[in-house]
Amino acid sequence: MTAAADSHLIPSATRYFEDLQVGDSWLSQGRTITETDVVIFATWSGDMHPLHTNQEYASRTLYGGRIFHGPGALAIAFGLEMGMGWKERSAIAFLGIHDWKLTAPVRIGDTISVREQVAELRPSVTKADRGIVKTQVQILNQHGGVCQEGLWTVLLYRSAAYAP
C-alpha cells in the first residue's frame, strides 16, 4: 500500500459492493494493548505460553519480554476494522483470511490500528444481489510498522435495495 492509499481515514458511511473501487483504503482508530488484554486472551483461549504470561521466561527470548498473542491481535483487528463502519449494513458474511503473516510482535503498551485497502471486487456468479470483496489488511503499531498482514474476504450486498 502506498502513502497515497493512506489518505482516507475512517469512512463515514456504509459502502455497498458497487460503491467500492480497487484501491479504496481506510485507516482505523488506534487501540492500546494492555496487560488486561493479555490476561483475558490467555484465560479465554487457554494459551498460557510463558512468552505471554511469564516475564522472566520471556526476557530470555529473542523478544526480550512478554508479547501479546498473535491471534489476540487479530481478534482486536477485527473489532477495529468493523469500527470503521464501511460494511456495517452491507456485509452478509465473512468468507476467510488468506496468506496471513505475523511479521512483528505486538507488545504490551503498543497501540495498534488497521489499514485496509480494496484489492479485488468480484460480482457473485450465482446471486445478483451480492459481490465478493477482498481487502489487503495490515495491523500496524504506533510507529507504522506492520505487525500482521494478509487478505480478508467478505460477501457484501450490491446495494441498499437488497440489504435487510
Backbone as JSON Lines, residues from 0, in Angstrom:
{"i":0,"aa":"M","n":[0.84,-1.17,0.0],"ca":[0.0,0.0,0.0],"c":[0.88,1.23,0.0]}
{"i":1,"aa":"T","n":[0.47,2.21,-0.7],"ca":[1.26,3.42,-0.83],"c":[0.8,4.49,0.15]}
{"i":2,"aa":"A","n":[1.61,5.51,0.3],"ca":[1.23,6.61,1.17],"c":[-0.05,7.28,0.67]}
{"i":3,"aa":"A","n":[-0.21,7.38,-0.64],"ca":[-1.43,7.97,-1.2],"c":[-2.65,7.15,-0.8]}
{"i":4,"aa":"A","n":[-2.48,5.83,-0.7],"ca":[-3.6,4.98,-0.33],"c":[-4.03,5.23,1.11]}
{"i":5,"aa":"D","n":[-3.14,5.79,1.93],"ca":[-3.45,6.03,3.32],"c":[-4.16,7.35,3.57]}
{"i":6,"aa":"S","n":[-4.53,8.06,2.52],"ca":[-5.08,9.39,2.69],"c":[-6.5,9.38,3.22]}
{"i":7,"aa":"H","n":[-7.18,8.24,3.2],"ca":[-8.55,8.18,3.68],"c":[-8.57,7.6,5.09]}
{"i":8,"aa":"L","n":[-9.16,8.35,5.99],"ca":[-9.33,7.81,7.33],"c":[-10.65,7.07,7.4]}
{"i":9,"aa":"I","n":[-11.14,6.86,8.58],"ca":[-12.33,6.06,8.8],"c":[-13.48,6.54,7.92]}
{"i":10,"aa":"P","n":[-14.08,5.62,7.14],"ca":[-15.21,6.02,6.31],"c":[-16.39,6.42,7.17]}
{"i":11,"aa":"S","n":[-17.25,7.26,6.64],"ca":[-18.36,7.76,7.44],"c":[-19.67,7.07,7.12]}
{"i":12,"aa":"A","n":[-19.68,6.19,6.13],"ca":[-20.95,5.58,5.74],"c":[-20.72,4.17,5.22]}
{"i":13,"aa":"T","n":[-21.79,3.39,5.27],"ca":[-21.77,2.04,4.72],"c":[-21.44,2.1,3.24]}
{"i":14,"aa":"R","n":[-20.61,1.17,2.8],"ca":[-20.31,1.01,1.38],"c":[-20.9,-0.32,0.92]}
{"i":15,"aa":"Y","n":[-21.61,-0.28,-0.18],"ca":[-22.1,-1.49,-0.82],"c":[-21.13,-1.86,-1.93]}
{"i":16,"aa":"F","n":[-21.29,-3.07,-2.46],"ca":[-20.35,-3.59,-3.45],"c":[-20.07,-2.57,-4.56]}
{"i":17,"aa":"E","n":[-21.12,-1.99,-5.13],"ca":[-20.91,-1.09,-6.27],"c":[-20.34,0.28,-5.87]}
{"i":18,"aa":"D","n":[-20.27,0.55,-4.57],"ca":[-19.67,1.81,-4.09],"c":[-18.16,1.73,-4.0]}
{"i":19,"aa":"L","n":[-17.61,0.53,-4.13],"ca":[-16.18,0.31,-3.92],"c":[-15.41,0.28,-5.23]}
{"i":20,"aa":"Q","n":[-14.14,0.67,-5.14],"ca":[-13.21,0.55,-6.26],"c":[-11.92,-0.05,-5.73]}
{"i":21,"aa":"V","n":[-11.25,-0.83,-6.57],"ca":[-9.94,-1.35,-6.19],"c":[-9.05,-0.15,-5.87]}
{"i":22,"aa":"G","n":[-8.37,-0.22,-4.75],"ca":[-7.5,0.87,-4.31],"c":[-8.1,1.72,-3.19]}
{"i":23,"aa":"D","n":[-9.43,1.69,-3.01],"ca":[-10.03,2.41,-1.88],"c":[-9.36,1.92,-0.6]}
{"i":24,"aa":"S","n":[-9.07,2.84,0.32],"ca":[-8.4,2.42,1.55],"c":[-8.83,3.27,2.72]}
{"i":25,"aa":"W","n":[-8.64,2.68,3.91],"ca":[-9.02,3.34,5.15],"c":[-8.03,2.97,6.25]}
{"i":26,"aa":"L","n":[-7.99,3.82,7.26],"ca":[-7.17,3.58,8.44],"c":[-8.06,3.7,9.67]}
{"i":27,"aa":"S","n":[-8.04,2.68,10.51],"ca":[-8.9,2.67,11.7],"c":[-8.34,3.57,12.8]}
{"i":28,"aa":"Q","n":[-9.11,3.7,13.83],"ca":[-8.62,4.3,15.06],"c":[-7.6,3.34,15.68]}
{"i":29,"aa":"G","n":[-6.84,3.84,16.64],"ca":[-5.89,3.0,17.34],"c":[-6.47,2.44,18.62]}
{"i":30,"aa":"R","n":[-5.83,1.39,19.11],"ca":[-6.21,0.78,20.4],"c":[-4.95,0.27,21.06]}
{"i":31,"aa":"T","n":[-4.73,0.69,22.31],"ca":[-3.54,0.3,23.04],"c":[-3.74,-1.06,23.7]}
{"i":32,"aa":"I","n":[-2.75,-1.93,23.52],"ca":[-2.78,-3.27,24.1],"c":[-2.33,-3.18,25.55]}
{"i":33,"aa":"T","n":[-3.13,-3.75,26.43],"ca":[-2.88,-3.65,27.86],"c":[-2.56,-5.01,28.47]}
{"i":34,"aa":"E","n":[-2.09,-4.97,29.7],"ca":[-1.88,-6.19,30.49],"c":[-3.19,-6.97,30.59]}
{"i":35,"aa":"T","n":[-4.29,-6.26,30.75],"ca":[-5.59,-6.91,30.84],"c":[-5.91,-7.69,29.57]}
{"i":36,"aa":"D","n":[-5.56,-7.13,28.42],"ca":[-5.79,-7.85,27.15],"c":[-5.06,-9.19,27.16]}
{"i":37,"aa":"V","n":[-3.82,-9.19,27.62],"ca":[-3.03,-10.42,27.66],"c":[-3.68,-11.44,28.59]}
{"i":38,"aa":"V","n":[-4.04,-11.01,29.78],"ca":[-4.63,-11.92,30.77],"c":[-5.96,-12.46,30.26]}
{"i":39,"aa":"I","n":[-6.81,-11.6,29.73],"ca":[-8.12,-12.06,29.24],"c":[-7.95,-13.03,28.08]}
{"i":40,"aa":"F","n":[-7.08,-12.7,27.12],"ca":[-6.92,-13.59,25.98],"c":[-6.3,-14.93,26.4]}
{"i":41,"aa":"A","n":[-5.31,-14.88,27.28],"ca":[-4.69,-16.12,27.76],"c":[-5.73,-17.0,28.46]}
{"i":42,"aa":"T","n":[-6.54,-16.4,29.3],"ca":[-7.55,-17.15,30.05],"c":[-8.64,-17.66,29.11]}
{"i":43,"aa":"W","n":[-9.13,-16.8,28.27],"ca":[-10.23,-17.16,27.35],"c":[-9.8,-18.25,26.37]}
{"i":44,"aa":"S","n":[-8.59,-18.12,25.81],"ca":[-8.15,-19.07,24.79],"c":[-7.49,-20.32,25.38]}
{"i":45,"aa":"G","n":[-7.01,-20.21,26.6],"ca":[-6.26,-21.31,27.2],"c":[-4.78,-21.3,26.83]}
{"i":46,"aa":"D","n":[-4.34,-20.27,26.08],"ca":[-2.94,-20.16,25.67],"c":[-2.15,-19.46,26.76]}
{"i":47,"aa":"M","n":[-1.59,-20.26,27.66],"ca":[-0.82,-19.72,28.78],"c":[0.68,-19.84,28.53]}
{"i":48,"aa":"H","n":[1.08,-19.83,27.27],"ca":[2.51,-19.96,26.96],"c":[3.27,-18.89,27.73]}
{"i":49,"aa":"P","n":[4.44,-19.25,28.29],"ca":[5.19,-18.3,29.11],"c":[5.68,-17.07,28.33]}
{"i":50,"aa":"L","n":[5.72,-17.13,27.02],"ca":[6.09,-15.94,26.24],"c":[5.1,-14.8,26.48]}
{"i":51,"aa":"H","n":[3.86,-15.18,26.85],"ca":[2.83,-14.18,27.11],"c":[2.61,-13.94,28.6]}
{"i":52,"aa":"T","n":[2.92,-14.92,29.42],"ca":[2.5,-14.87,30.82],"c":[3.62,-14.87,31.86]}
{"i":53,"aa":"N","n":[4.88,-14.99,31.41],"ca":[5.98,-15.12,32.36],"c":[7.12,-14.19,31.93]}
{"i":54,"aa":"Q","n":[7.27,-13.08,32.63],"ca":[8.27,-12.07,32.26],"c":[9.69,-12.62,32.32]}
{"i":55,"aa":"E","n":[10.0,-13.43,33.32],"ca":[11.36,-13.99,33.44],"c":[11.68,-14.87,32.24]}
{"i":56,"aa":"Y","n":[10.77,-15.73,31.89],"ca":[10.97,-16.58,30.7],"c":[11.09,-15.71,29.45]}
{"i":57,"aa":"A","n":[10.13,-14.82,29.25],"ca":[10.08,-14.01,28.02],"c":[11.3,-13.11,27.88]}
{"i":58,"aa":"S","n":[11.87,-12.65,29.0],"ca":[13.05,-11.77,28.93],"c":[14.26,-12.48,28.34]}
{"i":59,"aa":"R","n":[14.27,-13.81,28.37],"ca":[15.38,-14.58,27.82],"c":[15.16,-15.01,26.37]}
{"i":60,"aa":"T","n":[14.05,-14.57,25.77],"ca":[13.76,-14.93,24.37],"c":[14.24,-13.82,23.44]}
{"i":61,"aa":"L","n":[14.14,-14.06,22.16],"ca":[14.55,-13.04,21.19],"c":[13.71,-11.78,21.27]}
{"i":62,"aa":"Y","n":[12.55,-11.85,21.93],"ca":[11.69,-10.67,22.06],"c":[12.09,-9.79,23.24]}
{"i":63,"aa":"G","n":[12.84,-10.32,24.19],"ca":[13.32,-9.53,25.32],"c":[12.25,-9.21,26.34]}
{"i":64,"aa":"G","n":[11.08,-9.77,26.21],"ca":[9.99,-9.53,27.15],"c":[8.7,-10.13,26.61]}
{"i":65,"aa":"R","n":[7.65,-10.0,27.41],"ca":[6.37,-10.59,27.04],"c":[5.78,-9.89,25.81]}
{"i":66,"aa":"I","n":[5.07,-10.66,25.01],"ca":[4.36,-10.11,23.84],"c":[2.91,-10.58,23.88]}
{"i":67,"aa":"F","n":[2.08,-9.86,23.16],"ca":[0.66,-10.21,23.06],"c":[0.5,-11.38,22.1]}
{"i":68,"aa":"H","n":[-0.51,-12.17,22.32],"ca":[-0.81,-13.32,21.47],"c":[-1.11,-12.85,20.04]}
{"i":69,"aa":"G","n":[-0.53,-13.51,19.05],"ca":[-0.82,-13.18,17.64],"c":[-2.3,-13.25,17.32]}
{"i":70,"aa":"P","n":[-2.99,-14.35,17.69],"ca":[-4.43,-14.4,17.43],"c":[-5.22,-13.34,18.21]}
{"i":71,"aa":"G","n":[-4.7,-12.91,19.35],"ca":[-5.37,-11.85,20.1],"c":[-5.33,-10.53,19.34]}
{"i":72,"aa":"A","n":[-4.17,-10.23,18.75],"ca":[-4.06,-9.01,17.94],"c":[-5.0,-9.09,16.74]}
{"i":73,"aa":"L","n":[-5.09,-10.26,16.14],"ca":[-6.01,-10.44,15.02],"c":[-7.45,-10.21,15.46]}
{"i":74,"aa":"A","n":[-7.84,-10.74,16.61],"ca":[-9.2,-10.55,17.11],"c":[-9.49,-9.06,17.34]}
{"i":75,"aa":"I","n":[-8.55,-8.35,17.92],"ca":[-8.76,-6.91,18.13],"c":[-8.83,-6.19,16.79]}
{"i":76,"aa":"A","n":[-8.03,-6.64,15.82],"ca":[-8.08,-6.03,14.48],"c":[-9.46,-6.18,13.86]}
{"i":77,"aa":"F","n":[-10.12,-7.32,14.08],"ca":[-11.49,-7.48,13.57],"c":[-12.39,-6.39,14.13]}
{"i":78,"aa":"G","n":[-12.27,-6.12,15.41],"ca":[-13.09,-5.07,16.03],"c":[-12.75,-3.69,15.5]}
{"i":79,"aa":"L","n":[-11.46,-3.39,15.34],"ca":[-11.05,-2.1,14.8],"c":[-11.58,-1.92,13.38]}
{"i":80,"aa":"E","n":[-11.48,-2.99,12.58],"ca":[-11.94,-2.93,11.2],"c":[-13.45,-2.73,11.14]}
{"i":81,"aa":"M","n":[-14.2,-3.44,11.96],"ca":[-15.66,-3.26,11.98],"c":[-16.02,-1.86,12.46]}
{"i":82,"aa":"G","n":[-15.21,-1.3,13.34],"ca":[-15.46,0.05,13.84],"c":[-15.34,1.12,12.77]}
{"i":83,"aa":"M","n":[-14.72,0.79,11.65],"ca":[-14.63,1.76,10.56],"c":[-15.99,1.99,9.92]}
{"i":84,"aa":"G","n":[-16.9,1.03,10.04],"ca":[-18.28,1.23,9.63],"c":[-18.61,1.05,8.16]}
{"i":85,"aa":"W","n":[-17.62,0.82,7.32],"ca":[-17.9,0.79,5.88],"c":[-18.74,-0.39,5.44]}
{"i":86,"aa":"K","n":[-18.8,-1.44,6.25],"ca":[-19.63,-2.59,5.89],"c":[-20.69,-2.9,6.94]}
{"i":87,"aa":"E","n":[-21.03,-1.88,7.72],"ca":[-21.96,-2.05,8.84],"c":[-23.3,-2.67,8.41]}
{"i":88,"aa":"R","n":[-23.91,-2.2,7.34],"ca":[-25.19,-2.75,6.9],"c":[-25.06,-3.54,5.6]}
{"i":89,"aa":"S","n":[-23.87,-3.57,5.04],"ca":[-23.71,-4.22,3.73],"c":[-23.13,-5.63,3.8]}
{"i":90,"aa":"A","n":[-22.49,-5.99,4.89],"ca":[-21.85,-7.3,4.99],"c":[-22.89,-8.4,5.17]}
{"i":91,"aa":"I","n":[-22.71,-9.46,4.41],"ca":[-23.54,-10.66,4.55],"c":[-22.77,-11.71,5.35]}
{"i":92,"aa":"A","n":[-21.51,-11.93,4.99],"ca":[-20.71,-12.96,5.66],"c":[-19.23,-12.69,5.48]}
{"i":93,"aa":"F","n":[-18.47,-13.04,6.5],"ca":[-17.02,-13.05,6.4],"c":[-16.66,-14.4,5.81]}
{"i":94,"aa":"L","n":[-15.89,-14.41,4.7],"ca":[-15.61,-15.66,3.99],"c":[-14.24,-16.25,4.25]}
{"i":95,"aa":"G","n":[-13.29,-15.45,4.72],"ca":[-12.0,-16.06,5.01],"c":[-10.84,-15.1,5.09]}
{"i":96,"aa":"I","n":[-9.73,-15.68,5.53],"ca":[-8.44,-15.0,5.63],"c":[-7.47,-15.78,4.75]}
{"i":97,"aa":"H","n":[-6.67,-15.06,3.97],"ca":[-5.73,-15.71,3.06],"c":[-4.34,-15.12,3.25]}
{"i":98,"aa":"D","n":[-3.34,-15.98,3.2],"ca":[-1.94,-15.55,3.24],"c":[-1.64,-14.65,4.44]}
{"i":99,"aa":"W","n":[-2.17,-14.99,5.61],"ca":[-1.97,-14.17,6.8],"c":[-0.57,-14.41,7.35]}
{"i":100,"aa":"K","n":[0.14,-13.32,7.6],"ca":[1.51,-13.41,8.11],"c":[1.65,-12.56,9.37]}
{"i":101,"aa":"L","n":[2.35,-13.11,10.34],"ca":[2.7,-12.37,11.54],"c":[4.15,-11.94,11.37]}
{"i":102,"aa":"T","n":[4.37,-10.66,11.15],"ca":[5.68,-10.17,10.75],"c":[6.47,-9.49,11.87]}
{"i":103,"aa":"A","n":[5.79,-9.06,12.92],"ca":[6.46,-8.42,14.05],"c":[5.58,-8.59,15.28]}
{"i":104,"aa":"P","n":[6.2,-8.63,16.46],"ca":[5.4,-8.83,17.68],"c":[4.58,-7.59,18.02]}
{"i":105,"aa":"V","n":[3.48,-7.84,18.71],"ca":[2.69,-6.77,19.32],"c":[2.98,-6.84,20.81]}
{"i":106,"aa":"R","n":[3.45,-5.75,21.35],"ca":[3.87,-5.72,22.75],"c":[2.83,-5.01,23.62]}
{"i":107,"aa":"I","n":[2.84,-5.35,24.9],"ca":[2.0,-4.64,25.85],"c":[2.42,-3.17,25.81]}
{"i":108,"aa":"G","n":[1.45,-2.29,25.64],"ca":[1.72,-0.86,25.51],"c":[1.72,-0.37,24.07]}
{"i":109,"aa":"D","n":[1.8,-1.28,23.1],"ca":[1.69,-0.88,21.69],"c":[0.27,-0.43,21.4]}
{"i":110,"aa":"T","n":[0.15,0.54,20.53],"ca":[-1.15,0.98,20.03],"c":[-1.26,0.5,18.59]}
{"i":111,"aa":"I","n":[-2.23,-0.38,18.35],"ca":[-2.37,-0.94,17.0],"c":[-3.56,-0.3,16.29]}
{"i":112,"aa":"S","n":[-3.47,-0.27,14.97],"ca":[-4.55,0.18,14.12],"c":[-4.58,-0.73,12.9]}
{"i":113,"aa":"V","n":[-5.63,-0.59,12.11],"ca":[-5.81,-1.42,10.92],"c":[-5.84,-0.51,9.69]}
{"i":114,"aa":"R","n":[-5.0,-0.87,8.73],"ca":[-5.04,-0.21,7.41],"c":[-5.62,-1.25,6.45]}
{"i":115,"aa":"E","n":[-6.62,-0.83,5.68],"ca":[-7.32,-1.75,4.79],"c":[-7.46,-1.13,3.42]}
{"i":116,"aa":"Q","n":[-7.21,-1.94,2.39],"ca":[-7.3,-1.46,1.01],"c":[-8.02,-2.51,0.16]}
{"i":117,"aa":"V","n":[-8.99,-2.05,-0.63],"ca":[-9.71,-2.96,-1.52],"c":[-8.73,-3.48,-2.58]}
{"i":118,"aa":"A","n":[-8.6,-4.82,-2.64],"ca":[-7.66,-5.45,-3.57],"c":[-8.36,-6.1,-4.76]}
{"i":119,"aa":"E","n":[-9.6,-6.56,-4.55],"ca":[-10.31,-7.26,-5.63],"c":[-11.81,-7.17,-5.4]}
{"i":120,"aa":"L","n":[-12.55,-6.99,-6.49],"ca":[-14.01,-6.97,-6.47],"c":[-14.5,-7.98,-7.49]}
{"i":121,"aa":"R","n":[-15.42,-8.85,-7.06],"ca":[-15.93,-9.85,-7.98],"c":[-17.43,-10.04,-7.75]}
{"i":122,"aa":"P","n":[-18.26,-9.69,-8.74],"ca":[-19.7,-9.93,-8.58],"c":[-19.97,-11.42,-8.43]}
{"i":123,"aa":"S","n":[-20.96,-11.77,-7.63],"ca":[-21.34,-13.17,-7.48],"c":[-21.86,-13.69,-8.82]}
{"i":124,"aa":"V","n":[-21.48,-14.91,-9.16],"ca":[-21.97,-15.51,-10.41],"c":[-23.29,-16.22,-10.2]}
{"i":125,"aa":"T","n":[-23.68,-16.44,-8.94],"ca":[-24.91,-17.17,-8.67],"c":[-26.03,-16.32,-8.09]}
{"i":126,"aa":"K","n":[-25.69,-15.17,-7.5],"ca":[-26.71,-14.33,-6.86],"c":[-26.48,-12.87,-7.23]}
{"i":127,"aa":"A","n":[-27.44,-12.29,-7.9],"ca":[-27.3,-10.93,-8.42],"c":[-27.28,-9.85,-7.34]}
{"i":128,"aa":"D","n":[-27.67,-10.2,-6.11],"ca":[-27.76,-9.19,-5.06],"c":[-26.48,-9.0,-4.27]}
{"i":129,"aa":"R","n":[-25.38,-9.69,-4.67],"ca":[-24.17,-9.63,-3.85],"c":[-22.88,-9.71,-4.66]}
{"i":130,"aa":"G","n":[-21.77,-9.39,-3.98],"ca":[-20.46,-9.49,-4.58],"c":[-19.42,-9.83,-3.53]}
{"i":131,"aa":"I","n":[-18.28,-10.29,-3.99],"ca":[-17.19,-10.7,-3.11],"c":[-16.1,-9.63,-3.15]}
{"i":132,"aa":"V","n":[-15.67,-9.2,-1.97],"ca":[-14.65,-8.17,-1.84],"c":[-13.46,-8.74,-1.09]}
{"i":133,"aa":"K","n":[-12.27,-8.61,-1.67],"ca":[-11.02,-8.96,-0.98],"c":[-10.33,-7.66,-0.62]}
{"i":134,"aa":"T","n":[-9.88,-7.58,0.62],"ca":[-9.13,-6.42,1.07],"c":[-7.78,-6.85,1.61]}
{"i":135,"aa":"Q","n":[-6.77,-6.04,1.34],"ca":[-5.45,-6.21,1.94],"c":[-5.52,-5.52,3.29]}
{"i":136,"aa":"V","n":[-5.25,-6.28,4.35],"ca":[-5.36,-5.76,5.71],"c":[-4.0,-5.82,6.38]}
{"i":137,"aa":"Q","n":[-3.65,-4.73,7.05],"ca":[-2.41,-4.69,7.82],"c":[-2.73,-4.22,9.24]}
{"i":138,"aa":"I","n":[-2.15,-4.9,10.21],"ca":[-2.18,-4.43,11.59],"c":[-0.88,-3.66,11.8]}
{"i":139,"aa":"L","n":[-1.01,-2.39,12.15],"ca":[0.14,-1.51,12.32],"c":[0.35,-1.18,13.79]}
{"i":140,"aa":"N","n":[1.61,-0.99,14.18],"ca":[1.87,-0.48,15.53],"c":[1.93,1.04,15.48]}
{"i":141,"aa":"Q","n":[2.19,1.65,16.61],"ca":[2.17,3.12,16.72],"c":[3.27,3.79,15.89]}
{"i":142,"aa":"H","n":[4.25,3.03,15.44],"ca":[5.33,3.58,14.62],"c":[5.07,3.37,13.13]}
{"i":143,"aa":"G","n":[3.92,2.78,12.8],"ca":[3.6,2.49,11.4],"c":[4.17,1.17,10.92]}
{"i":144,"aa":"G","n":[4.81,0.41,11.81],"ca":[5.36,-0.88,11.44],"c":[4.25,-1.91,11.27]}
{"i":145,"aa":"V","n":[4.4,-2.77,10.28],"ca":[3.42,-3.82,10.02],"c":[3.7,-5.0,10.95]}
{"i":146,"aa":"C","n":[2.71,-5.36,11.76],"ca":[2.83,-6.49,12.68],"c":[2.22,-7.76,12.1]}
{"i":147,"aa":"Q","n":[1.12,-7.61,11.38],"ca":[0.46,-8.73,10.72],"c":[-0.18,-8.2,9.44]}
{"i":148,"aa":"E","n":[-0.31,-9.1,8.45],"ca":[-0.96,-8.68,7.21],"c":[-1.42,-9.87,6.39]}
{"i":149,"aa":"G","n":[-2.38,-9.6,5.53],"ca":[-2.9,-10.61,4.63],"c":[-4.19,-10.13,3.99]}
{"i":150,"aa":"L","n":[-4.91,-11.06,3.38],"ca":[-6.15,-10.74,2.69],"c":[-7.35,-11.23,3.48]}
{"i":151,"aa":"W","n":[-8.39,-10.39,3.55],"ca":[-9.67,-10.78,4.13],"c":[-10.69,-10.77,3.01]}
{"i":152,"aa":"T","n":[-11.62,-11.71,3.05],"ca":[-12.66,-11.79,2.03],"c":[-14.02,-11.71,2.7]}
{"i":153,"aa":"V","n":[-14.88,-10.85,2.14],"ca":[-16.22,-10.65,2.69],"c":[-17.24,-10.66,1.56]}
{"i":154,"aa":"L","n":[-18.43,-11.12,1.87],"ca":[-19.55,-11.1,0.93],"c":[-20.41,-9.9,1.29]}
{"i":155,"aa":"L","n":[-20.65,-9.02,0.29],"ca":[-21.42,-7.8,0.52],"c":[-22.66,-7.76,-0.36]}
{"i":156,"aa":"Y","n":[-23.68,-7.06,0.14],"ca":[-24.82,-6.75,-0.72],"c":[-24.36,-5.77,-1.78]}
{"i":157,"aa":"R","n":[-24.99,-5.85,-2.96],"ca":[-24.63,-4.94,-4.06],"c":[-25.16,-3.54,-3.84]}
{"i":158,"aa":"S","n":[-26.32,-3.4,-3.18],"ca":[-26.86,-2.07,-2.92],"c":[-27.79,-2.14,-1.73]}
{"i":159,"aa":"A","n":[-28.18,-0.96,-1.22],"ca":[-29.08,-0.88,-0.08],"c":[-30.43,-1.51,-0.41]}
{"i":160,"aa":"A","n":[-30.78,-1.56,-1.68],"ca":[-32.07,-2.15,-2.09],"c":[-32.16,-3.62,-1.7]}
{"i":161,"aa":"Y","n":[-31.02,-4.3,-1.58],"ca":[-31.01,-5.73,-1.25],"c":[-30.85,-5.98,0.24]}
{"i":162,"aa":"A","n":[-30.29,-5.02,0.96],"ca":[-29.98,-5.22,2.38],"c":[-31.27,-5.29,3.21]}
{"i":163,"aa":"P","n":[-31.26,-6.13,4.25],"ca":[-32.45,-6.23,5.12],"c":[-32.67,-4.98,5.93]}
